[in-house]
Amino acid sequence: MRTLISILVANALFMSGASLAADTDAQKIADLKQQLASITDDLDDLNSRVDKTERHTALDRVAITGDFRTKAHSLHYQNVTWNPAMNVNFSDFGAKAMSGVFGDPNSATSPLGQMMMANPDLASAFQSGMLQGVMPMLLGQKTQQDIDNDIFYTTRLRLNIDAKVWDNVSFAGRLTMFKSWGDSAGVKVFDSWNSFTMDGTSSGSTSGDELKVERAYFNWKDINGSGTYLSIGRRPSTYGPPNHYRENELRGGTPSGHLVNFNFDGLTLGYDLSDITGIEGQTVRFCYGQGFESQYGNGELFGDIITKDTHLGGFNIDVINDGNHFLQFTLFGAKDVNDGFTGTMAFPTQLAGIFAPTMYQDMQKFDNFNFVTRVQPSGVIGDLYLGGLGYAYETDDDMKMFASLGWTRAEPNGNAGLFGGMLSDAIFEAELNSTGTEIIMVPKETVDSDTKDGYGIYVGMQIPAPYGKFGLEYNYGSKYWSPFTQAQDDPIGSKLATRGHVAEAYYIFDINPKMFIKLAGLYYDYEYTGSGSPVGAPMKVDDVIAGNAFSMLPVVDTAYDVNASLTINF
Amino acid sequence: MMNTYIKVGIAIAIALSFGSQVMAAEGGNPKKGKHLYKKECKACHSANSEGQELTPMTKTMSQWDRFFTRDMHKAKPAVFEALSEKDLKDIQQFLYDHAADSDQPATCG
């Protein structure tokens, strides 16, 4: 390059020299020589700088991009009701009490005597023969309140990592930090399934200022020229279609966002069918994953592991994906689902008051302390199946419409933990603790083990509007609707997991192609309890409010979330 | 004096930032661009065809912008001349939106 320029300049000197008057030649040549020296100097400088860039490009194997979102919510909950109770087999309790299993009822020091003294209402009801069969035993006074969290700020940082490994192999990752302002504890007080910090939700639930690995997988495409691809790792299983419209993003994950918005580890074996069928974007995928590891890390060597690994498997088919039409079919199952995940939570003092009275006594001495504890499931409660069909249409003028139908089937096996079995409540039986000094309630079985089908619908549209886009969405979930969308970062709870109605309207102002402001309002009207949890029987919210039904965790009737966010992509 | 420098500097920075925005493809219809790209470009730019295989991922966003503003398909200018300004804008928008350094659908295929 430098040689070429030197020749050109020299040539110019020669050509110009011939046409100039002799008396100015010397001066001109001197000027040009000086300019040439200056250009040469600049070129040397540029060369050294380009060398550095080339070296950097050659060695920099990872491309990092990302997005940063700041969001302000105003959250309002109506009729938040807590009316805890458990189903107790009082016939079994009576038989054990009468046969002296719990000690002498007339002795104040016997386990039965102590229980009677601690629960005088229960004692008199029991003695008058009012408690027979399986009946709810109240665990606390019903409370009800409206809650206004006028301002709640969050910050989300996502760093995307991409690397080309080989011609047909690439690596992709996403590190996510999602925190509420002023809180880096990463652990919330357990008051709903949504507040449980665990593997599947760490990217969508405020979990402190740490970067979590939301995704890390490789893509090995066109293996041996067969059109088959294999991908293994922490999956791109969050923010799938049609969720991406409200996120103002391109498709953010492989599976339907209506069914799955949950981090999980596994693999995908896929095949691009479009070359065979001629239908653009047609891809069939088999997915496999493990949602829970029952042994390693759970005290395996003590030999008392009673849970099982949870394995997932299924098919995800993009029937058509041509930029205008998108049709996706999903069907998968989760085998041996447990009554929870391994995770961390701050233990609520209120639950200690009910279930751990001796611990509660000490906790009262530190009333602003919570103990953070690692929890793991207590047993296998059954199998879950999920299916969905989603269609989205985008016009050439960027108008978007979508409809998605989801189906979930729960097949409980009759086992139950503290919060119940699969979509069924537990029946507790009274037993003596291991030292024989206290009567404790132990979950023995579920109220029923019937198969339970749920369905959800999700429809929406987004139209171009001045300075951006305007969108409307609506979704409904039935009584037993149990999708895996808990990582969706709506603070009130994943709107798509709601057992009831949710309506959302939003306006997106596109400041420039890399920045946008979103104003949104969501209104939740819950019909049944336990949205987002496959554990415990869904109860009609109106019945809980009326005091005719019970729930171990607080129940929300209606809620709304008005929010504004600013997102930049870099 | 210093204030003048700062003002000039800020003016240049603003001018540059506007300039860079103007550079980015804007206003084209990427969906129409996709149809046009398939119709007009893929004939020569598929695997084993006359031109080199080309996908939106072949270039970066700014490289596509340069291609449409400066290069103008130097190898065969007639190709560009045959297309209307609107069509070119649409194709540019599609290629820009899906360039190597653009947001790509984050799926595993």
XYZ file of C-alpha atoms in Angstrom:
679
model
C 0.000 0.000 0.000
C 2.774 2.381 0.993
C 4.767 1.494 -2.125
C 1.758 2.103 -4.314
C 1.153 5.543 -2.844
C 4.859 6.422 -3.143
C 4.831 5.476 -6.819
C 1.673 7.477 -7.406
C 3.077 10.528 -5.662
C 6.399 10.210 -7.475
C 4.549 9.865 -10.729
C 2.524 12.966 -9.925
C 5.727 14.807 -9.119
C 7.207 13.821 -12.444
C 4.098 14.716 -14.422
C 3.578 18.016 -12.669
C 7.257 18.872 -12.874
C 7.204 18.686 -16.645
C 4.459 21.235 -16.961
C 5.756 23.792 -14.502
C 8.017 26.730 -15.085
C 11.646 25.985 -14.251
C 12.053 28.698 -11.626
C 9.245 27.258 -9.426
C 10.203 23.612 -9.879
C 12.719 23.486 -7.092
C 10.325 25.052 -4.633
C 7.419 22.803 -5.697
C 9.555 19.695 -5.500
C 10.674 20.689 -2.051
C 7.038 21.188 -0.982
C 5.959 17.915 -2.464
C 8.886 16.108 -0.862
C 7.803 17.516 2.441
C 4.227 16.399 1.816
C 5.452 12.959 0.784
C 7.462 12.696 3.969
C 4.397 13.672 5.935
C 2.195 11.135 4.089
C 4.790 8.446 4.616
C 4.877 9.283 8.271
C 1.094 9.091 8.472
C 1.129 5.783 6.636
C 3.661 4.377 9.062
C 1.417 5.432 11.890
C -1.682 3.979 10.224
C 0.120 0.738 9.461
C 1.139 0.288 13.041
C -2.428 0.971 14.144
C -3.947 -1.423 11.582
C -1.494 -4.086 12.708
C -2.897 -3.794 16.202
C -6.491 -4.026 14.932
C -5.686 -7.037 12.777
C -4.013 -8.768 15.663
C -6.934 -7.940 17.928
C -9.478 -9.198 15.370
C -7.532 -12.387 14.829
C -7.219 -13.139 18.522
C -10.596 -11.883 19.706
C -12.692 -15.005 19.346
C -15.667 -13.759 21.298
C -18.121 -11.071 20.281
C -19.972 -9.446 23.145
C -23.238 -7.613 22.651
C -25.983 -6.928 25.122
C -28.853 -4.917 26.358
C -29.536 -2.824 29.389
C -33.005 -2.085 30.735
C -34.136 0.135 33.550
C -37.751 -0.256 34.541
C -40.036 1.488 36.995
C -43.189 -0.286 38.130
C -46.120 0.841 40.186
C -47.669 -2.330 41.614
C -51.084 -2.559 43.210
C -52.697 -5.656 44.700
C -56.291 -5.927 45.871
C -57.737 -8.341 48.434
C -54.519 -10.098 49.307
C -55.902 -12.829 51.528
C -54.088 -15.274 53.720
C -56.245 -17.986 55.191
C -53.986 -20.921 55.988
C -55.260 -24.376 56.848
C -54.360 -27.988 56.249
C -56.506 -31.043 55.636
C -56.122 -33.346 58.622
C -57.342 -36.912 58.887
C -59.152 -36.487 62.207
C -60.447 -40.067 62.224
C -56.856 -41.285 62.200
C -55.987 -38.659 64.836
C -58.904 -39.799 67.039
C -57.978 -43.454 66.760
C -54.356 -42.733 67.685
C -55.385 -40.435 70.555
C -57.825 -42.996 71.963
C -55.269 -45.787 71.817
C -52.740 -43.691 73.736
C -50.239 -43.224 70.932
C -49.953 -39.524 71.851
C -49.789 -40.077 75.605
C -52.310 -39.405 78.370
C -54.796 -36.702 77.250
C -55.321 -35.688 80.874
C -51.649 -35.093 81.498
C -50.498 -31.546 80.787
C -47.019 -32.806 79.967
C -47.987 -35.462 77.424
C -47.698 -34.539 73.704
C -51.505 -34.733 73.386
C -52.047 -32.647 76.516
C -49.659 -29.991 75.268
C -51.369 -29.897 71.885
C -54.809 -29.553 73.521
C -53.559 -26.671 75.665
C -51.989 -24.928 72.679
C -55.185 -25.292 70.626
C -58.157 -25.034 73.006
C -60.731 -24.491 70.211
C -59.491 -27.552 68.419
C -59.562 -29.543 71.654
C -63.172 -28.656 72.441
C -64.297 -29.300 68.851
C -62.545 -32.642 68.908
C -63.953 -33.639 72.317
C -67.488 -32.731 71.247
C -67.132 -35.076 68.255
C -67.298 -32.295 65.652
C -64.101 -33.381 63.921
C -64.542 -36.548 61.876
C -62.912 -37.727 58.690
C -60.703 -35.370 56.670
C -61.335 -31.736 57.577
C -59.420 -28.471 57.346
C -57.530 -27.529 60.471
C -57.120 -23.758 60.629
C -53.530 -22.648 61.049
C -54.013 -18.939 61.541
C -56.395 -16.046 61.557
C -57.575 -14.957 58.124
C -55.986 -11.672 57.092
C -56.871 -9.455 54.169
C -55.317 -6.282 52.818
C -54.683 -4.165 49.744
C -51.049 -3.550 48.980
C -49.658 -0.611 47.035
C -46.043 -0.705 46.016
C -46.066 2.727 44.428
C -42.607 2.553 42.993
C -40.430 -0.441 42.301
C -37.334 -0.051 40.143
C -35.340 -2.780 38.477
C -32.230 -2.965 36.353
C -31.519 -5.762 33.954
C -28.202 -6.241 32.206
C -27.780 -8.994 29.640
C -24.500 -9.751 27.943
C -24.601 -11.938 24.864
C -21.520 -13.892 23.990
C -21.061 -15.300 20.517
C -18.104 -17.163 19.137
C -17.508 -18.913 15.873
C -15.785 -22.142 16.739
C -15.588 -23.653 13.278
C -17.341 -23.344 9.923
C -20.388 -25.187 11.209
C -19.925 -24.856 14.960
C -20.727 -21.835 17.060
C -21.047 -21.020 20.724
C -23.632 -18.714 22.250
C -24.118 -17.562 25.798
C -26.041 -15.007 27.767
C -25.110 -13.670 31.175
C -27.890 -11.888 32.999
C -28.046 -9.629 35.997
C -31.517 -8.680 37.173
C -31.916 -6.771 40.398
C -34.301 -4.511 42.200
C -32.771 -1.204 43.176
C -31.156 -1.261 46.560
C -31.169 -5.028 46.963
C -28.357 -7.382 46.113
C -29.307 -10.103 48.611
C -30.522 -12.281 45.744
C -32.953 -14.065 48.050
C -36.522 -13.036 48.734
C -38.911 -13.890 51.539
C -40.894 -16.880 50.363
C -44.469 -15.688 49.968
C -45.297 -17.230 46.614
C -43.811 -19.529 44.012
C -42.645 -16.386 42.223
C -40.335 -15.415 45.078
C -38.385 -18.650 45.090
C -34.831 -18.175 43.786
C -33.935 -21.275 41.835
C -32.210 -22.544 38.738
C -35.169 -22.178 36.394
C -35.994 -18.597 37.297
C -32.663 -17.018 38.220
C -32.650 -14.904 35.051
C -36.199 -13.621 35.398
C -36.566 -13.202 39.131
C -34.688 -10.379 40.817
C -31.656 -12.246 42.036
C -29.063 -9.678 43.022
C -26.212 -7.958 41.249
C -24.463 -11.136 40.173
C -24.251 -12.221 36.579
C -26.022 -15.548 36.143
C -25.545 -17.826 33.195
C -28.922 -17.764 31.501
C -27.680 -19.495 28.370
C -24.533 -21.332 27.332
C -24.697 -23.756 24.441
C -22.982 -24.728 21.255
C -24.603 -25.246 17.891
C -23.140 -27.913 15.636
C -24.897 -27.452 12.332
C -25.123 -29.553 9.208
C -23.323 -32.491 10.785
C -21.535 -34.434 8.029
C -23.568 -32.510 5.471
C -26.744 -34.195 6.708
C -28.710 -31.053 7.601
C -28.911 -32.300 11.173
C -27.807 -30.073 14.000
C -26.999 -30.714 17.627
C -26.986 -28.216 20.432
C -26.114 -28.979 24.046
C -25.985 -26.749 27.099
C -28.053 -24.290 29.048
C -30.842 -23.747 26.550
C -32.200 -20.685 24.761
C -35.495 -21.523 26.449
C -36.613 -18.085 27.622
C -38.502 -15.327 25.754
C -39.656 -17.581 22.921
C -42.377 -16.609 20.451
C -44.808 -14.854 20.605
C -43.367 -13.234 23.766
C -40.809 -11.345 21.736
C -43.337 -8.841 20.399
C -43.947 -7.314 23.821
C -40.208 -7.431 24.513
C -39.612 -5.500 21.256
C -37.045 -8.077 20.260
C -36.486 -10.667 17.618
C -37.434 -14.193 18.596
C -35.680 -14.712 21.892
C -35.794 -18.462 22.364
C -36.593 -21.751 20.687
C -39.784 -23.008 22.419
C -43.150 -21.273 22.552
C -42.998 -18.561 25.211
C -46.596 -19.374 26.054
C -45.545 -22.780 27.386
C -41.904 -22.396 28.383
C -40.058 -19.424 29.808
C -37.731 -21.232 32.142
C -33.977 -21.796 32.184
C -33.059 -25.415 31.739
C -30.148 -27.588 30.768
C -30.372 -30.100 27.991
C -29.886 -30.759 24.321
C -31.639 -30.309 21.019
C -31.278 -32.511 17.984
C -32.813 -30.768 15.003
C -33.252 -31.024 11.301
C -33.894 -28.279 8.789
C -36.662 -29.636 6.593
C -36.994 -26.632 4.311
C -34.686 -28.027 1.628
C -36.816 -31.160 1.379
C -40.295 -29.707 1.702
C -39.601 -26.301 0.189
C -41.389 -24.653 3.102
C -39.222 -21.852 4.417
C -37.960 -22.118 7.962
C -39.454 -25.560 8.514
C -37.486 -27.185 11.307
C -38.157 -30.176 13.491
C -36.413 -30.533 16.830
C -36.248 -33.150 19.521
C -35.418 -31.680 22.900
C -34.236 -33.386 26.042
C -33.373 -31.886 29.373
C -33.023 -32.495 33.067
C -34.989 -30.196 35.324
C -33.874 -31.550 38.664
C -30.919 -33.592 39.901
C -32.098 -35.653 42.808
C -28.893 -37.110 44.122
C -25.658 -35.225 43.620
C -25.487 -32.273 45.975
C -28.445 -33.378 48.041
C -26.757 -35.399 50.750
C -26.691 -38.498 48.597
C -24.159 -40.308 50.778
C -26.512 -40.297 53.752
C -28.629 -42.667 51.681
C -31.995 -41.035 52.354
C -32.721 -39.525 48.934
C -36.387 -39.989 48.156
C -36.740 -37.743 45.109
C -35.948 -38.721 41.539
C -34.293 -36.912 38.644
C -36.801 -34.980 36.547
C -36.316 -35.664 32.854
C -37.955 -33.666 30.085
C -38.367 -34.603 26.467
C -40.427 -33.523 23.516
C -40.782 -32.090 20.081
C -40.751 -28.546 18.866
C -41.649 -27.982 15.237
C -41.540 -24.743 13.306
C -44.059 -25.713 10.647
C -43.479 -22.512 8.726
C -41.289 -19.498 9.472
C -40.991 -17.293 6.414
C -41.024 -13.819 7.911
C -44.775 -13.357 7.348
C -46.190 -16.576 8.753
C -44.953 -18.404 11.794
C -46.602 -21.610 12.915
C -45.143 -23.608 15.770
C -46.182 -26.856 17.353
C -44.811 -28.000 20.696
C -45.381 -31.174 22.680
C -43.310 -32.314 25.586
C -43.482 -34.115 28.886
C -41.726 -33.917 32.219
C -41.309 -37.264 33.942
C -41.042 -37.559 37.716
C -41.794 -33.973 38.624
C -40.927 -33.191 42.237
C -42.789 -30.859 44.572
C -40.235 -28.091 44.078
C -36.720 -27.341 42.979
C -33.433 -26.902 44.719
C -33.230 -23.230 45.554
C -32.829 -20.625 48.230
C -35.385 -18.546 50.071
C -35.707 -16.377 53.122
C -37.968 -18.306 55.484
C -41.036 -16.249 56.369
C -41.571 -15.719 60.075
C -45.302 -16.293 59.565
C -44.746 -19.886 58.445
C -42.397 -20.470 61.386
C -45.241 -19.345 63.665
C -47.338 -22.195 62.297
C -44.937 -25.025 61.611
C -41.944 -24.400 63.857
C -43.142 -22.972 67.168
C -39.890 -23.565 69.003
C -37.908 -21.864 66.264
C -40.512 -19.082 66.158
C -39.805 -18.288 69.788
C -36.194 -17.553 68.956
C -37.050 -15.727 65.724
C -39.109 -13.197 67.676
C -35.922 -12.065 69.361
C -34.613 -10.997 65.941
C -37.743 -9.709 64.317
C -35.980 -8.160 61.338
C -33.891 -11.243 60.617
C -34.823 -13.951 58.175
C -32.855 -17.094 57.923
C -31.894 -17.897 54.364
C -32.139 -21.542 53.657
C -31.442 -23.925 50.864
C -34.442 -26.066 50.110
C -34.987 -29.137 48.019
C -38.122 -31.048 47.049
C -39.552 -33.609 49.387
C -40.823 -36.125 46.874
C -41.955 -37.107 43.397
C -45.535 -36.021 42.777
C -46.261 -37.129 39.207
C -45.777 -36.354 35.524
C -46.634 -33.276 33.498
C -47.351 -32.916 29.786
C -47.479 -29.671 27.852
C -48.630 -28.987 24.321
C -49.161 -25.897 22.253
C -49.973 -24.513 18.878
C -49.009 -20.944 18.087
C -49.476 -18.841 15.000
C -48.188 -15.359 14.288
C -48.747 -13.265 11.195
C -46.675 -10.237 10.287
C -47.727 -8.093 7.377
C -45.204 -6.422 5.125
C -46.169 -3.174 6.814
C -45.114 -4.529 10.221
C -48.516 -5.176 11.662
C -48.371 -8.249 13.856
C -51.066 -10.579 15.153
C -50.751 -13.779 17.059
C -52.770 -16.478 18.762
C -51.486 -19.316 20.876
C -53.310 -22.207 22.461
C -51.664 -24.153 25.255
C -52.580 -27.346 27.038
C -51.174 -28.896 30.193
C -51.954 -32.276 31.711
C -51.005 -33.254 35.251
C -50.892 -36.901 36.204
C -50.470 -36.948 39.993
C -49.194 -40.083 41.680
C -50.820 -39.462 45.073
C -47.661 -38.344 46.878
C -47.725 -35.051 48.740
C -45.348 -32.661 50.460
C -45.983 -29.731 52.803
C -47.666 -27.658 50.086
C -49.528 -30.581 48.554
C -49.133 -32.960 45.651
C -49.467 -32.284 41.957
C -52.430 -29.894 41.610
C -53.959 -31.526 44.670
C -53.854 -30.743 48.364
C -52.225 -32.965 50.941
C -53.951 -34.903 53.690
C -51.943 -34.677 56.900
C -51.815 -37.279 59.629
C -50.715 -36.630 63.190
C -47.579 -38.434 64.319
C -45.170 -38.199 67.197
C -41.799 -36.679 66.390
C -38.722 -38.884 66.623
C -38.148 -38.053 70.287
C -41.772 -38.764 71.171
C -42.205 -35.338 72.759
C -44.395 -33.495 70.233
C -47.234 -34.193 67.843
C -46.366 -33.151 64.311
C -48.443 -33.164 61.140
C -47.046 -35.215 58.295
C -48.331 -35.011 54.672
C -49.313 -38.548 53.723
C -51.229 -38.479 50.452
C -53.177 -36.219 48.157
C -56.908 -35.539 48.351
C -57.236 -37.091 44.903
C -54.933 -38.304 42.174
C -57.125 -37.606 39.158
C -55.589 -36.502 35.876
C -56.047 -32.756 35.500
C -56.122 -30.910 32.190
C -55.624 -27.190 31.911
C -55.584 -24.836 28.987
C -54.436 -21.339 28.244
C -55.007 -18.930 25.421
C -52.837 -15.986 24.455
C -53.753 -13.508 21.759
C -52.351 -10.149 20.827
C -51.531 -7.632 18.199
C -48.965 -4.931 17.597
C -49.478 -2.132 15.133
C -47.170 0.600 13.912
C -48.011 3.880 15.624
C -46.499 7.368 15.626
C -42.881 7.140 16.870
C -43.130 3.395 17.434
C -45.656 0.659 18.083
C -48.807 0.056 20.005
C -49.712 -3.361 21.345
C -52.617 -5.105 22.998
C -52.475 -8.555 24.577
C -54.807 -10.804 26.452
C -54.296 -14.200 28.028
C -56.405 -16.579 30.025
C -55.509 -19.667 32.001
C -57.949 -22.238 33.313
C -58.062 -23.751 36.796
C -55.367 -26.358 36.174
C -53.240 -24.376 33.680
C -49.597 -25.072 34.658
C -47.065 -23.892 32.055
C -43.324 -23.538 32.745
C -43.130 -19.755 32.360
C -41.983 -18.719 35.834
C -38.816 -17.001 34.550
C -40.903 -14.360 32.792
C -39.860 -11.218 34.627
C -43.280 -9.674 35.356
C -42.940 -8.752 39.055
C -46.523 -9.667 39.986
C -45.921 -13.093 38.507
C -45.609 -14.546 35.039
C -48.676 -13.188 33.296
C -48.861 -16.248 31.052
C -49.019 -18.607 34.038
C -52.045 -16.791 35.451
C -55.083 -18.878 36.285
C -57.495 -16.194 35.267
C -57.430 -13.183 32.965
C -54.647 -10.753 32.142
C -54.905 -7.802 29.790
C -51.957 -5.691 28.726
C -51.593 -2.553 26.657
C -48.300 -0.966 25.773
C -46.733 1.715 23.655
C -43.165 1.408 22.450
C -41.356 4.567 21.398
C -38.435 3.696 19.151
C -35.911 6.413 19.931
C -33.467 4.953 17.440
C -32.883 1.409 16.181
C -30.942 0.620 19.355
C -33.029 2.347 22.019
C -36.666 2.335 22.998
C -38.988 3.459 25.749
C -41.922 1.249 26.678
C -44.954 2.325 28.652
C -47.218 -0.505 29.701
C -50.145 -1.409 31.889
C -51.087 -4.933 32.944
C -54.227 -5.942 34.746
C -54.479 -9.354 36.424
C -57.742 -10.913 37.513
C -56.947 -14.198 39.211
C -59.715 -16.812 39.268
C -57.811 -19.610 40.982
C -54.923 -19.756 43.430
C -51.437 -21.106 42.856
C -50.692 -19.576 39.450
C -47.289 -20.747 38.256
C -47.138 -23.658 40.659
C -47.853 -27.299 39.853
C -48.056 -27.974 43.602
C -51.302 -27.768 45.578
C -54.947 -27.676 44.570
C -56.072 -24.478 42.838
C -58.842 -22.893 44.923
C -61.353 -20.381 43.712
C -60.004 -16.991 44.825
C -63.512 -15.783 45.711
C -63.885 -18.750 48.095
C -60.592 -17.931 49.832
C -61.684 -14.318 50.243
C -65.031 -15.506 51.643
C -63.210 -17.801 54.073
C -64.606 -21.003 52.541
C -61.308 -22.151 51.067
C -57.747 -22.124 52.351
C -54.261 -21.464 51.108
C -50.864 -21.975 52.717
C -49.537 -18.908 50.881
C -51.157 -15.480 50.444
C -53.648 -15.219 47.577
C -54.033 -12.228 45.259
C -57.457 -11.378 43.822
C -56.731 -8.628 41.296
C -53.618 -6.617 40.633
C -52.254 -4.105 38.215
C -48.810 -3.075 37.136
C -48.161 0.256 35.435
C -44.609 0.477 34.226
C -42.160 2.436 32.137
C -38.843 1.204 30.891
C -35.909 2.372 28.854
C -33.908 -0.255 27.013
C -30.701 0.131 25.075
C -29.117 -2.526 22.915
C -25.409 -2.412 22.415
C -10.929 30.360 23.548
C -11.252 27.012 25.246
C -15.025 27.445 25.277
C -14.989 27.929 21.542
C -13.036 24.699 21.117
C -15.481 22.856 23.327
C -18.445 24.274 21.420
C -16.893 23.340 18.112
C -16.072 19.906 19.474
C -19.623 19.362 20.651
C -20.994 20.593 17.326
C -18.753 18.143 15.485
C -19.706 15.315 17.833
C -23.409 16.026 17.280
C -22.904 16.317 13.536
C -21.043 12.996 13.555
C -23.739 11.315 15.592
C -26.373 12.513 13.140
C -24.127 11.437 10.343
C -23.778 7.950 11.735
C -27.544 7.681 12.090
C -28.014 8.709 8.524
C -25.547 6.015 7.555
C -27.615 3.283 9.160
C -30.281 1.831 6.927
C -33.556 3.380 7.912
C -36.949 3.650 6.361
C -36.762 0.585 4.153
C -39.262 -2.242 4.505
C -37.274 -5.311 5.509
C -40.069 -7.756 4.676
C -40.396 -6.447 1.146
C -36.613 -6.382 1.059
C -36.517 -10.070 1.917
C -38.797 -10.957 -0.995
C -36.766 -8.765 -3.320
C -33.481 -10.168 -2.053
C -34.683 -13.679 -2.811
C -35.964 -12.662 -6.230
C -33.188 -10.376 -7.358
C -30.048 -11.460 -5.535
C -30.293 -15.181 -4.816
C -30.286 -16.076 -8.518
C -26.600 -15.198 -8.695
C -25.645 -15.433 -5.039
C -26.596 -18.976 -4.045
C -24.200 -21.832 -3.436
C -22.701 -23.036 -6.728
C -24.173 -20.141 -8.690
C -22.472 -17.479 -10.776
C -21.707 -14.982 -8.020
C -20.251 -15.731 -4.625
C -22.748 -17.120 -2.121
C -24.138 -14.236 -0.138
C -26.327 -14.055 2.932
C -27.158 -11.085 5.163
C -24.564 -12.522 7.560
C -21.803 -12.115 4.982
C -21.267 -8.469 5.924
C -21.619 -6.277 8.971
C -24.241 -3.565 9.224
C -21.833 -0.785 8.264
C -20.370 -2.888 5.467
C -23.839 -3.295 3.979
C -24.405 0.435 4.292
C -21.127 1.115 2.505
C -22.050 -1.383 -0.171
C -25.305 0.446 -0.879
C -23.929 3.989 -0.672
C -20.459 3.721 -2.199
C -19.902 0.397 -3.911
C -23.330 0.259 -5.580
C -22.607 -3.248 -6.904
C -19.447 -2.252 -8.766
C -18.996 -5.791 -10.041
C -22.182 -5.462 -12.103
C -23.648 -1.975 -11.816
C -26.472 -2.892 -14.189
C -27.995 -4.998 -11.397
C -28.501 -1.930 -9.220
C -29.570 0.273 -12.103
C -32.397 -2.130 -12.865
C -33.850 -1.682 -9.392
C -35.846 1.284 -8.151
C -34.524 3.399 -5.299
C -37.314 2.098 -3.049
C -36.488 -1.520 -3.861
C -32.829 -0.944 -3.107
C -33.727 0.700 0.191
C -35.893 -2.284 1.123
C -33.145 -4.761 0.255
C -30.611 -2.672 2.168
C -32.879 -2.613 5.213
C -33.322 -6.383 5.148
C -29.602 -7.037 4.805
C -28.778 -4.436 7.471
C -31.325 -5.859 9.924
C -29.879 -9.341 9.594
C -26.190 -8.502 9.187
C -23.470 -10.375 11.027
C -23.416 -7.882 13.906
C -27.192 -7.356 14.118
C -29.566 -8.863 16.643
C -30.143 -12.390 15.475
C -32.890 -14.695 16.644
C -31.446 -16.359 19.703
C -32.523 -19.897 18.960
C -30.571 -23.087 18.595
C -31.591 -23.485 14.957
